[in-house]
GROMACS .gro file of C-alpha atoms in nm:
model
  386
    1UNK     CA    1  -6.144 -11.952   7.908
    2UNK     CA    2  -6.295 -11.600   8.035
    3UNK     CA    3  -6.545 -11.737   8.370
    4UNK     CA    4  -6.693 -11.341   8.385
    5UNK     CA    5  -6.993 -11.285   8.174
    6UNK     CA    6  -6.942 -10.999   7.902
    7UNK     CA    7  -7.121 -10.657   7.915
    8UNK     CA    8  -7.354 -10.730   7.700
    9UNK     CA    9  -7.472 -11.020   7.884
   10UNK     CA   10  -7.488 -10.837   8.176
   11UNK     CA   11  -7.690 -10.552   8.043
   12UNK     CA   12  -7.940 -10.836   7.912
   13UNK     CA   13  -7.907 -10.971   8.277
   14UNK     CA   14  -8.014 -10.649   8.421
   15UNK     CA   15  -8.335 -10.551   8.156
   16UNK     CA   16  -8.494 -10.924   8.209
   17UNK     CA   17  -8.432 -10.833   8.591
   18UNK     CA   18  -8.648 -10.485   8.537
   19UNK     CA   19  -8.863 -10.622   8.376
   20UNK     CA   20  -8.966 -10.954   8.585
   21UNK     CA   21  -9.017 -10.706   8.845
   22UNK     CA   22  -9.284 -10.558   8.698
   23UNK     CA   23  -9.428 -10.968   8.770
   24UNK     CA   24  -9.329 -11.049   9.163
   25UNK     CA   25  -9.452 -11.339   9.310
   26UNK     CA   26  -9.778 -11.232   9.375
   27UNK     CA   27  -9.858 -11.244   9.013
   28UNK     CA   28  -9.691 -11.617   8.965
   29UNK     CA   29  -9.875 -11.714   9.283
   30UNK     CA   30 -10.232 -11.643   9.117
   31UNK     CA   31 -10.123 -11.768   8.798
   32UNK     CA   32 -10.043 -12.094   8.966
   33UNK     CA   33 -10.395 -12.079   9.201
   34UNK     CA   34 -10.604 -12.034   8.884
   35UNK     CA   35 -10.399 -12.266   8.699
   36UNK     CA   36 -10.366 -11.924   8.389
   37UNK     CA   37 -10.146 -11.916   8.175
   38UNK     CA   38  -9.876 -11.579   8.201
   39UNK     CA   39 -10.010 -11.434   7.913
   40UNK     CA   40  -9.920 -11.064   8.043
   41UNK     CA   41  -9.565 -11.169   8.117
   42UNK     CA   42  -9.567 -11.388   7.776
   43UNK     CA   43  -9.660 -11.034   7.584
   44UNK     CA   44  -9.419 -10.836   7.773
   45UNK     CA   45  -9.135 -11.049   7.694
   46UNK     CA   46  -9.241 -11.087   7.346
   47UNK     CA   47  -9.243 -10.720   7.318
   48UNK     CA   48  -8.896 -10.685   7.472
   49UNK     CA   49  -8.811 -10.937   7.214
   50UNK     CA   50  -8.661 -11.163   7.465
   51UNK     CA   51  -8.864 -11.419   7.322
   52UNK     CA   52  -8.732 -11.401   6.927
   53UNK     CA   53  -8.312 -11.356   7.124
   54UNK     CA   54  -8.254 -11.665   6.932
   55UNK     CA   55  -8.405 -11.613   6.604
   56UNK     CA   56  -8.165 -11.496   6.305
   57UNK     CA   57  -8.159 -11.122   6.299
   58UNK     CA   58  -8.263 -11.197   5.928
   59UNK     CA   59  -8.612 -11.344   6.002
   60UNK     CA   60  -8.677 -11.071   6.289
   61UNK     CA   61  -8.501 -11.213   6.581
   62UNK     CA   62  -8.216 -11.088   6.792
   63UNK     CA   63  -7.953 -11.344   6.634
   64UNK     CA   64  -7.790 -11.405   7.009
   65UNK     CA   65  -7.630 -11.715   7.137
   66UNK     CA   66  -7.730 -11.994   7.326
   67UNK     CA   67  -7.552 -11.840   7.613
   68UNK     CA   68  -7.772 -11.537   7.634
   69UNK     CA   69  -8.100 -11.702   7.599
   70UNK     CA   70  -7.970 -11.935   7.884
   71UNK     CA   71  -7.950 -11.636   8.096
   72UNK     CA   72  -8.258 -11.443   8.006
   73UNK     CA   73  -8.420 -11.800   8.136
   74UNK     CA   74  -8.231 -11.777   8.445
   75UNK     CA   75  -8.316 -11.456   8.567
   76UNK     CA   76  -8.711 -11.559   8.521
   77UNK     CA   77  -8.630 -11.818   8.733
   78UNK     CA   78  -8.432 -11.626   9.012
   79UNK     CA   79  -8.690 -11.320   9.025
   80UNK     CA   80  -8.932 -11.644   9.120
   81UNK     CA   81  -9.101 -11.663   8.799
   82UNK     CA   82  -9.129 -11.986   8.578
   83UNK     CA   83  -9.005 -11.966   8.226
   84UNK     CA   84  -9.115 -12.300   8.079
   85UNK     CA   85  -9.361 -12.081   7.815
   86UNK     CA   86  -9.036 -11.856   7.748
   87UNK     CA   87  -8.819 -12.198   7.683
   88UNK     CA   88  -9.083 -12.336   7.463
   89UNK     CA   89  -9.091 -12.041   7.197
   90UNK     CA   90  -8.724 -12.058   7.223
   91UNK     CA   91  -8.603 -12.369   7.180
   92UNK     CA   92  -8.918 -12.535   6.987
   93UNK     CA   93  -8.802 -12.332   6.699
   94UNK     CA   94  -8.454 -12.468   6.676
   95UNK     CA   95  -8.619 -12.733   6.457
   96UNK     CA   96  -8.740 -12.517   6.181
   97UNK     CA   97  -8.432 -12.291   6.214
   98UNK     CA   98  -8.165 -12.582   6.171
   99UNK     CA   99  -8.411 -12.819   5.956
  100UNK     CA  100  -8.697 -12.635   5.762
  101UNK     CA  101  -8.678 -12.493   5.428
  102UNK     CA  102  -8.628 -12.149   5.302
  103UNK     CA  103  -9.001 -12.142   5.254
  104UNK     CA  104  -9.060 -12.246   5.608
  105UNK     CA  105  -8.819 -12.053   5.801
  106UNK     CA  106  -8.960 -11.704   5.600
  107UNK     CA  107  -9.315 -11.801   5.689
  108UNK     CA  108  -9.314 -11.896   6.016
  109UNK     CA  109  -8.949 -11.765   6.197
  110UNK     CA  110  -9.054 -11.353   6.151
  111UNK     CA  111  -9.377 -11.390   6.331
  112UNK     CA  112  -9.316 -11.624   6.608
  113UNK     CA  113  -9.024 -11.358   6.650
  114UNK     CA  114  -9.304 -11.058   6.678
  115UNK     CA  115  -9.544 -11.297   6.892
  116UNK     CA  116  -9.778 -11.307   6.658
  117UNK     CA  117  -9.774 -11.707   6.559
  118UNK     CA  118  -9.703 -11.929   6.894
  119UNK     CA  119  -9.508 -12.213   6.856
  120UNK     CA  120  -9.459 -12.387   7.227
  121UNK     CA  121  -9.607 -12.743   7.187
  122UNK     CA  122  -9.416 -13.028   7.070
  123UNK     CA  123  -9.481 -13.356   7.075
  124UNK     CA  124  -9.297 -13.598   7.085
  125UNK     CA  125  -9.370 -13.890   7.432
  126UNK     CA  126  -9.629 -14.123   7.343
  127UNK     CA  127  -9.794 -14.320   7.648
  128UNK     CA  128  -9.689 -14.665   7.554
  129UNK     CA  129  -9.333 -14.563   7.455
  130UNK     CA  130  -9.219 -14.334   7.767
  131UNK     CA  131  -8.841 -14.227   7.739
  132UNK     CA  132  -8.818 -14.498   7.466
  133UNK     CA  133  -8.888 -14.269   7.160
  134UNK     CA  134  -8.834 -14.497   6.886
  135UNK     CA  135  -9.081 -14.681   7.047
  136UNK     CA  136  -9.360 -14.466   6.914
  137UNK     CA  137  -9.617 -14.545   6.715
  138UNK     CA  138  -9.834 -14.276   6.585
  139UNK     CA  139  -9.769 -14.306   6.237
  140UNK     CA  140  -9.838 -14.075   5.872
  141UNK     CA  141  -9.927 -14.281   5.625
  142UNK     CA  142  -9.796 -14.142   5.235
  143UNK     CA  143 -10.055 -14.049   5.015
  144UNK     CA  144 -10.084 -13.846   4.671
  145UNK     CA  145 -10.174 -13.534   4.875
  146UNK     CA  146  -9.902 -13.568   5.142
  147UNK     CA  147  -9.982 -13.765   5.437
  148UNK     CA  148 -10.224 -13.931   5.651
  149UNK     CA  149 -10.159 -13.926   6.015
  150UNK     CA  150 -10.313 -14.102   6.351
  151UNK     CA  151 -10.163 -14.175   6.679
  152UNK     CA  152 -10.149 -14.027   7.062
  153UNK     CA  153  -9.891 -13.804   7.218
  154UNK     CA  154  -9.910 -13.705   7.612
  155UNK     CA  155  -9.747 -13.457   7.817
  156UNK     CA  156  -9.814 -13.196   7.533
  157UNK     CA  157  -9.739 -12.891   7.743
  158UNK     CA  158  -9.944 -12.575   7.640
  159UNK     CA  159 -10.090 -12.705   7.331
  160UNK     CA  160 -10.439 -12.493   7.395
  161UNK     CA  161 -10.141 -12.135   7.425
  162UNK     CA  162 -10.003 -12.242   7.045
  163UNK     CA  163 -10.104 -12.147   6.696
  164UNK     CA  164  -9.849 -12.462   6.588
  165UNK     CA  165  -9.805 -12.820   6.645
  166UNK     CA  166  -9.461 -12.965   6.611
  167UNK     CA  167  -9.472 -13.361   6.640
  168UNK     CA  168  -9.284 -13.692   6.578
  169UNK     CA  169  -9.423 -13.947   6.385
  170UNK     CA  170  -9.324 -14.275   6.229
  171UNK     CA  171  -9.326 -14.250   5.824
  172UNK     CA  172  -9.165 -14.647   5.856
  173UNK     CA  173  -9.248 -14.840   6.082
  174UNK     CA  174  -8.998 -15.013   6.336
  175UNK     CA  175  -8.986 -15.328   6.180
  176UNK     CA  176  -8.931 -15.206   5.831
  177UNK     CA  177  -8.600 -14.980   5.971
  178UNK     CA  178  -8.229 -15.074   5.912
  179UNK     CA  179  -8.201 -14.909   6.226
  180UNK     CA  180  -8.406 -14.798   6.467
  181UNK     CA  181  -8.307 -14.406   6.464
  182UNK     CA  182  -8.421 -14.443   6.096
  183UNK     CA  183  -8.811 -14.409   5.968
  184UNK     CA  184  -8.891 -14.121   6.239
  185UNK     CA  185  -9.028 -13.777   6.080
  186UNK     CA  186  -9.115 -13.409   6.228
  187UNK     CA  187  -9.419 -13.268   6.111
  188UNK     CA  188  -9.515 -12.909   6.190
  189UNK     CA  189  -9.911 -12.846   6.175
  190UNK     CA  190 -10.182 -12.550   6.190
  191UNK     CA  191 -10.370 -12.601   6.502
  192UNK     CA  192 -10.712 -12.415   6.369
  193UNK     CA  193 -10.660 -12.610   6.075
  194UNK     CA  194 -10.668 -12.938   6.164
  195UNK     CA  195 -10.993 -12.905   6.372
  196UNK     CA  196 -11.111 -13.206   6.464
  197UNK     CA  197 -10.822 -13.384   6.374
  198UNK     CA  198 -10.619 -13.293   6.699
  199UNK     CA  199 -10.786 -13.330   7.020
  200UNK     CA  200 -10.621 -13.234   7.328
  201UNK     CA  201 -10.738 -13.302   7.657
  202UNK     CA  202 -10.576 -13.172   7.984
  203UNK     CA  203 -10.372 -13.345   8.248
  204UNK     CA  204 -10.438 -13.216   8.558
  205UNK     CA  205 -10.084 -13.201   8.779
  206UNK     CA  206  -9.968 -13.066   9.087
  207UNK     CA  207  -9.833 -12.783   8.896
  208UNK     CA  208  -9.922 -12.473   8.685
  209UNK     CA  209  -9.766 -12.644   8.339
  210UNK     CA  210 -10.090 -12.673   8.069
  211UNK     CA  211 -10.006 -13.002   7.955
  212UNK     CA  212 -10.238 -13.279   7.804
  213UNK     CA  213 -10.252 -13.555   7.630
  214UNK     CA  214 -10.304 -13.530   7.233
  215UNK     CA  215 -10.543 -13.719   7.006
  216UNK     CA  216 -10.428 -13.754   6.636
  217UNK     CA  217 -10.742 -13.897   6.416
  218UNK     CA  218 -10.686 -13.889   6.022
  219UNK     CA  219 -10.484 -13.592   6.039
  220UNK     CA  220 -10.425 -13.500   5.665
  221UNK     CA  221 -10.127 -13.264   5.594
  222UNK     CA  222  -9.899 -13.145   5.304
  223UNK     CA  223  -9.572 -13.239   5.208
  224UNK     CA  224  -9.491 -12.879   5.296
  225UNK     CA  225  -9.566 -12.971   5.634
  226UNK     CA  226  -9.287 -13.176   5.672
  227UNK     CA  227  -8.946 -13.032   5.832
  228UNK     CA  228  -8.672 -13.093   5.668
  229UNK     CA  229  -8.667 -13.487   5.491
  230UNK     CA  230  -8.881 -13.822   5.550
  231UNK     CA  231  -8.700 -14.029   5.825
  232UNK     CA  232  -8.466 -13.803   5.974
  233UNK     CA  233  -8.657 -13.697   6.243
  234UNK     CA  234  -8.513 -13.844   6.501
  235UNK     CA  235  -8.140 -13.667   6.401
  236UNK     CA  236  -8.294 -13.334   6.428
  237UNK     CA  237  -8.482 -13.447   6.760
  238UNK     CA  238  -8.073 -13.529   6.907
  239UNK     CA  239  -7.990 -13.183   6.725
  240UNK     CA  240  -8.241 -12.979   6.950
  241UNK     CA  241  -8.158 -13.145   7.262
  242UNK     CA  242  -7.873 -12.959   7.343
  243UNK     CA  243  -7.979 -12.601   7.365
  244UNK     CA  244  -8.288 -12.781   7.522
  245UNK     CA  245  -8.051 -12.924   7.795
  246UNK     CA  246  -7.909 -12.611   7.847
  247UNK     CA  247  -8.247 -12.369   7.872
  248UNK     CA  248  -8.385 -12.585   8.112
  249UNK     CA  249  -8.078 -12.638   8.305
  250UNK     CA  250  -8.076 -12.233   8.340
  251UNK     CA  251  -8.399 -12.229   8.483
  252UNK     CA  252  -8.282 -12.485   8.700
  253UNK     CA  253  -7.984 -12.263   8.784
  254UNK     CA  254  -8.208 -11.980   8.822
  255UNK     CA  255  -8.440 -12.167   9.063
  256UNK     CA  256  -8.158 -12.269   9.306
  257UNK     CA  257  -8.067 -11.926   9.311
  258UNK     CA  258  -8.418 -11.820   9.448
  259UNK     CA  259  -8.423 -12.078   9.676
  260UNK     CA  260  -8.066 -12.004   9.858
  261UNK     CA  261  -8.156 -11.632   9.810
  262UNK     CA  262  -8.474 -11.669   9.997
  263UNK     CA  263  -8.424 -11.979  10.282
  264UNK     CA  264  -8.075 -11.708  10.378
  265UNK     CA  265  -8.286 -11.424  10.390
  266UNK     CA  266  -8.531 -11.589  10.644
  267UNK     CA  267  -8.306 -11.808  10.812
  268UNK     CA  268  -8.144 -11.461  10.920
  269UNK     CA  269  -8.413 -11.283  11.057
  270UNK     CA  270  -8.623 -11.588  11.194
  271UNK     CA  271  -8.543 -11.629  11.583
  272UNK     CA  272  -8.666 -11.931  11.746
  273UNK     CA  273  -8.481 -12.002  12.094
  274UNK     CA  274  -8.393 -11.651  12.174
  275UNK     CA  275  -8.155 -11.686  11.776
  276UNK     CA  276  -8.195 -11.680  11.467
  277UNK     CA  277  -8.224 -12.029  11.300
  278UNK     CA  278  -7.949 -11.934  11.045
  279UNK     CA  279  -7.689 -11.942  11.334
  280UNK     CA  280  -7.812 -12.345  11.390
  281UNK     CA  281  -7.542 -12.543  11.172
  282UNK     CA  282  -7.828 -12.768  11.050
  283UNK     CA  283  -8.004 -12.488  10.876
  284UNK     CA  284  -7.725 -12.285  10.744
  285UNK     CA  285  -7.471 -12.634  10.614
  286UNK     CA  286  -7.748 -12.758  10.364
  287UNK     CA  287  -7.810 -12.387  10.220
  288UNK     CA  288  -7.405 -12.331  10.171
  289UNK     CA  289  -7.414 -12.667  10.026
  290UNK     CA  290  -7.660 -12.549   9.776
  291UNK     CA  291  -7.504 -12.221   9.683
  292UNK     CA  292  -7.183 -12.381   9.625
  293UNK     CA  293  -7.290 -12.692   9.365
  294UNK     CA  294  -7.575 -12.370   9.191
  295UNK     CA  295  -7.262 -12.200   9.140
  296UNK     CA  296  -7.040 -12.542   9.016
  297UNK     CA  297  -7.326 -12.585   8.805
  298UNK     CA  298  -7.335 -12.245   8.608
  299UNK     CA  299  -7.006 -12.238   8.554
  300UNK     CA  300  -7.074 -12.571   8.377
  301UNK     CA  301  -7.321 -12.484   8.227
  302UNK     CA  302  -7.124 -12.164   8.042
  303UNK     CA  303  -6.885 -12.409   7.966
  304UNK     CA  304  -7.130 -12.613   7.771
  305UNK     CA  305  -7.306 -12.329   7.616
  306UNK     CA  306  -7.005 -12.197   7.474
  307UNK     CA  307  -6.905 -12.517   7.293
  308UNK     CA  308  -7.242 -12.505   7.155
  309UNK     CA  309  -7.235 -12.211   7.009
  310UNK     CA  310  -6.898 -12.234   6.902
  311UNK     CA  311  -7.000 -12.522   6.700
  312UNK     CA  312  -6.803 -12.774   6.894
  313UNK     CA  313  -6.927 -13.107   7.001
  314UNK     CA  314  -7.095 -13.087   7.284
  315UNK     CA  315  -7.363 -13.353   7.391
  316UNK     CA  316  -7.168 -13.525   7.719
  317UNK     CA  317  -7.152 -13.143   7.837
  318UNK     CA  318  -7.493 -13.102   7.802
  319UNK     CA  319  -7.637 -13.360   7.987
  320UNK     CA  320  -7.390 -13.336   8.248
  321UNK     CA  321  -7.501 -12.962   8.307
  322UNK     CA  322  -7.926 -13.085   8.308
  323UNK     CA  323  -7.828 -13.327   8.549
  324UNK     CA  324  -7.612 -13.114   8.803
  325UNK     CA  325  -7.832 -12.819   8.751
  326UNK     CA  326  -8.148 -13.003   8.829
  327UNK     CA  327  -7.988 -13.169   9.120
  328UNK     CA  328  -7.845 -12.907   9.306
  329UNK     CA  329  -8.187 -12.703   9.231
  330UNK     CA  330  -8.396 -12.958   9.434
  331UNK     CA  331  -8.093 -12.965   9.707
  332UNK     CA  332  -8.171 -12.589   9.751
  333UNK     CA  333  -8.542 -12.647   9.699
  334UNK     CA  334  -8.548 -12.873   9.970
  335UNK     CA  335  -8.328 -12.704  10.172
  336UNK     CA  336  -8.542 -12.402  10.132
  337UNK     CA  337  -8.823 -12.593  10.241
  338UNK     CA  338  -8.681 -12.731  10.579
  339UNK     CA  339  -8.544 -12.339  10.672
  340UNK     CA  340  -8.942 -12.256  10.619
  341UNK     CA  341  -9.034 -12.542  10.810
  342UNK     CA  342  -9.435 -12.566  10.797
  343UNK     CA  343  -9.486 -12.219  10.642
  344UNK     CA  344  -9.256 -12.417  10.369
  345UNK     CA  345  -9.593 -12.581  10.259
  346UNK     CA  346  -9.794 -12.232  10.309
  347UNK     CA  347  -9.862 -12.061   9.951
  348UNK     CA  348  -9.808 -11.678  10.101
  349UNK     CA  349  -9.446 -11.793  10.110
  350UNK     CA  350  -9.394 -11.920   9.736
  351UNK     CA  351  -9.121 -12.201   9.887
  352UNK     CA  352  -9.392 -12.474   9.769
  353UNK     CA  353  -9.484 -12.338   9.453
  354UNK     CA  354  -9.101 -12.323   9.325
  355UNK     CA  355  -9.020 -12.673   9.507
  356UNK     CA  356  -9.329 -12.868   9.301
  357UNK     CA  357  -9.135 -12.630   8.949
  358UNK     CA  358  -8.793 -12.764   9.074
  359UNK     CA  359  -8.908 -13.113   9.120
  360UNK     CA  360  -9.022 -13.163   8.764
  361UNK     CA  361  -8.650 -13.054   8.557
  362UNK     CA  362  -8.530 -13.387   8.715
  363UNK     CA  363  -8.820 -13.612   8.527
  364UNK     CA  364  -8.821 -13.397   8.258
  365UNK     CA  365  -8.747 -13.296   7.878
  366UNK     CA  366  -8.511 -13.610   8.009
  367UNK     CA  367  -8.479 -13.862   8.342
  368UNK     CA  368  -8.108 -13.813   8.559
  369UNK     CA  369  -8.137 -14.191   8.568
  370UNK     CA  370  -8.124 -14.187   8.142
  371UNK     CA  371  -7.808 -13.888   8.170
  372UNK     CA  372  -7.655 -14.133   8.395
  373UNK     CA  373  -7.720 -14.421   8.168
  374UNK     CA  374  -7.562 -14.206   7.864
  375UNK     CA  375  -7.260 -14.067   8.016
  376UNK     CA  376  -7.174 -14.374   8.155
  377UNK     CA  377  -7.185 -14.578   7.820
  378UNK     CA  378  -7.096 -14.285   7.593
  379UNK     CA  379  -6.850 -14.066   7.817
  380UNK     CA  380  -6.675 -14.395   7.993
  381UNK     CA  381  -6.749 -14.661   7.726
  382UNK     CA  382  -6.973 -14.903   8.007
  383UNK     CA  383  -7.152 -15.150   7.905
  384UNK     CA  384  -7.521 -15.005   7.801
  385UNK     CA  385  -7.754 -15.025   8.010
  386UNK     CA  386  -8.060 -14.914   7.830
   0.00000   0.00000   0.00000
């Protein structure tokens, strides 16, 4: 297995590099102060067509591997940027890609390519169901017309910055199910067009992530709203969730590189005591520590990618790469942090805005505690635990 990244990858590498300098940390800091959404930065990658890297050259897109959008994610991260609207419109699409119809995918894949049509919210946690998602209940009742549809959904992220809806819903209910990954459907719905129907109403959090919790009422949509077939939703949900897994984990990976980047840097040329703090074993241990399990975790990462796109099996390696990418970011976040000491918790430094980003990959699209809970019943055959 080649561990050096090819030179293509490299030249993608370098142009993301170029052009998240044209956004330094100035511009992420007063996104994050106003709470805005990077809608510059958004355009300009859309432009580049960074955004559409994983789209079928066929409907517009650059037809690249998982791999590649992994590391256009990364290198947000590392230039201290935050990539979570860039992972959205790349991964939210996987559904319609692997799942829709012909119809779908030529109506909707070409212009979320171009930027023009913004797919980024999906919905899928409920707030009585948690991690548990066959525990959901919003539910879209058949009719003659198609369905009708009413429930909640919460932690929405950037619903008010999309032009589409993707959601989970029951189309059977729990107790009607042979099993309980059965009677689960994805529905894909026109914001403007349902009006009234969806109602979204912020969360306010400690961090710049435009997420809120959604109101379904009577939502009435087409059959042709449905991806792919009634009650398989919940397979193409487990189909998604490994590029998911690995998008995230990049800007994970990129993160940890920021931080080590940044706490070296200053632990160099800060001198308290007559030396620079970098020369203290206390400050300098923790940040080689970091480096050294950022860099154990891209290389599994690329490990996991490539069995993905290869079309190999690949869902142990994916959660095993979210979980030591995540962890080894907040080991370098906080890290980072103690080297900064209290201008750590200043915002002219950044180190707080990127250790509240950090903090969140370990809750979220998935809980470590859940990755442990899977790869110890599915990778070692334990007992289950959840």
């Amino acid at each position: 297995m080649a561990f050096e990244y090819t030179a293509v990858q490299e030249e993608i590498r370098e142009a993301v590099r170029r052009l998240c300098a044209g956004f330094g940390v100035e511009y992420w800091r007063a996104c994050d102060e106003r709470g805005d959404y990077p809608e510059a930065f958004v355009a300009a990658m859309t432009e580049a067509g960074w955004l559409g890297a994983l789209i079928p050259e066929e409907y517009g897109g650059s037809g690249l591997g998982v791999l590649d959008g992994c590391l256009i994610l990364q290198e947000i991260n590392r230039s201290g940027g935050n990539g979570a609207s860039c992972h959205a419109q790349m991964y939210t699409m996987a559904s319609i890609l692997n799942h829709g119809s012909v119809e779908q995918k030529k109506k909707y894949l070409p212009r979320i390519a171009d930027g023009s049509l913004r797919l980024q919210a999906f919905g899928v946690t409920e707030p009585n169901a948690g991690s548990n998602t066959l525990a959901i209940t919003t539910y879209a009742r058949r009719t003659n017309e198609g369905y009708v549809i009413n429930g909640q959904k919460i932690w929405t992220s950037r619903f008010f910055q999309s032009h589409l809806y993707l959601f989970v819903a029951r189309t059977t209910s729990l107790a009607d199910v042979k099993r309980k990954t059965d009677g689960l459907s994805l529905f894909l719905v026109d914001i403007a067009k349902a009006g009234d129907s969806l109602r979204a109403t912020p969360i306010p959090t400690m961090l710049n992530h435009h997420t809120n919790e959604v109101f379904i009422d009577d939502l009435h949509v087409s059959t042709d709203d449905l991806i792919g077939e009634e009650g398989k939703g919940f397979q193409y949900l487990v189909d998604s969730l490994n590029s998911e897994r690995l998008l995230v984990s990049s800007e994970s990976i990129g993160d940890g590189q920021w931080f080590v980047s940044t706490a070296s840097a200053y632990a160099s040329e800060r001198n308290v005591f007559d030396r620079p703090i970098g020369a203290n074993q206390g400050i300098q241990f923790p940040i080689a520590r970091a480096h050294m399990n950022i860099v154990a975790a891209e290389l599994m990462r690329n490990s996991a990618a490539n069995l993905l796109d290869s079309g190999k099996p690949c869902a142990q390696e994916t959660l095993m790469t979210k979980y030591l990418a995540t962890e080894a970011s907040w080991e370098a976040a906080e890290a980072c942090m103690t080297t900064f000491g209290g201008y750590g918790v200043a915002t002219e430094y950044h180190v707080e805005r990127k250790w509240k980003e950090a903090r969140l990959f370990r809750t979220a699209p998935i809980s470590n505690n859940l990755v442990l809970a899977q790869v110890a019943q599915h990778g070692l055959g334990m007992p289950r635990s959840y």
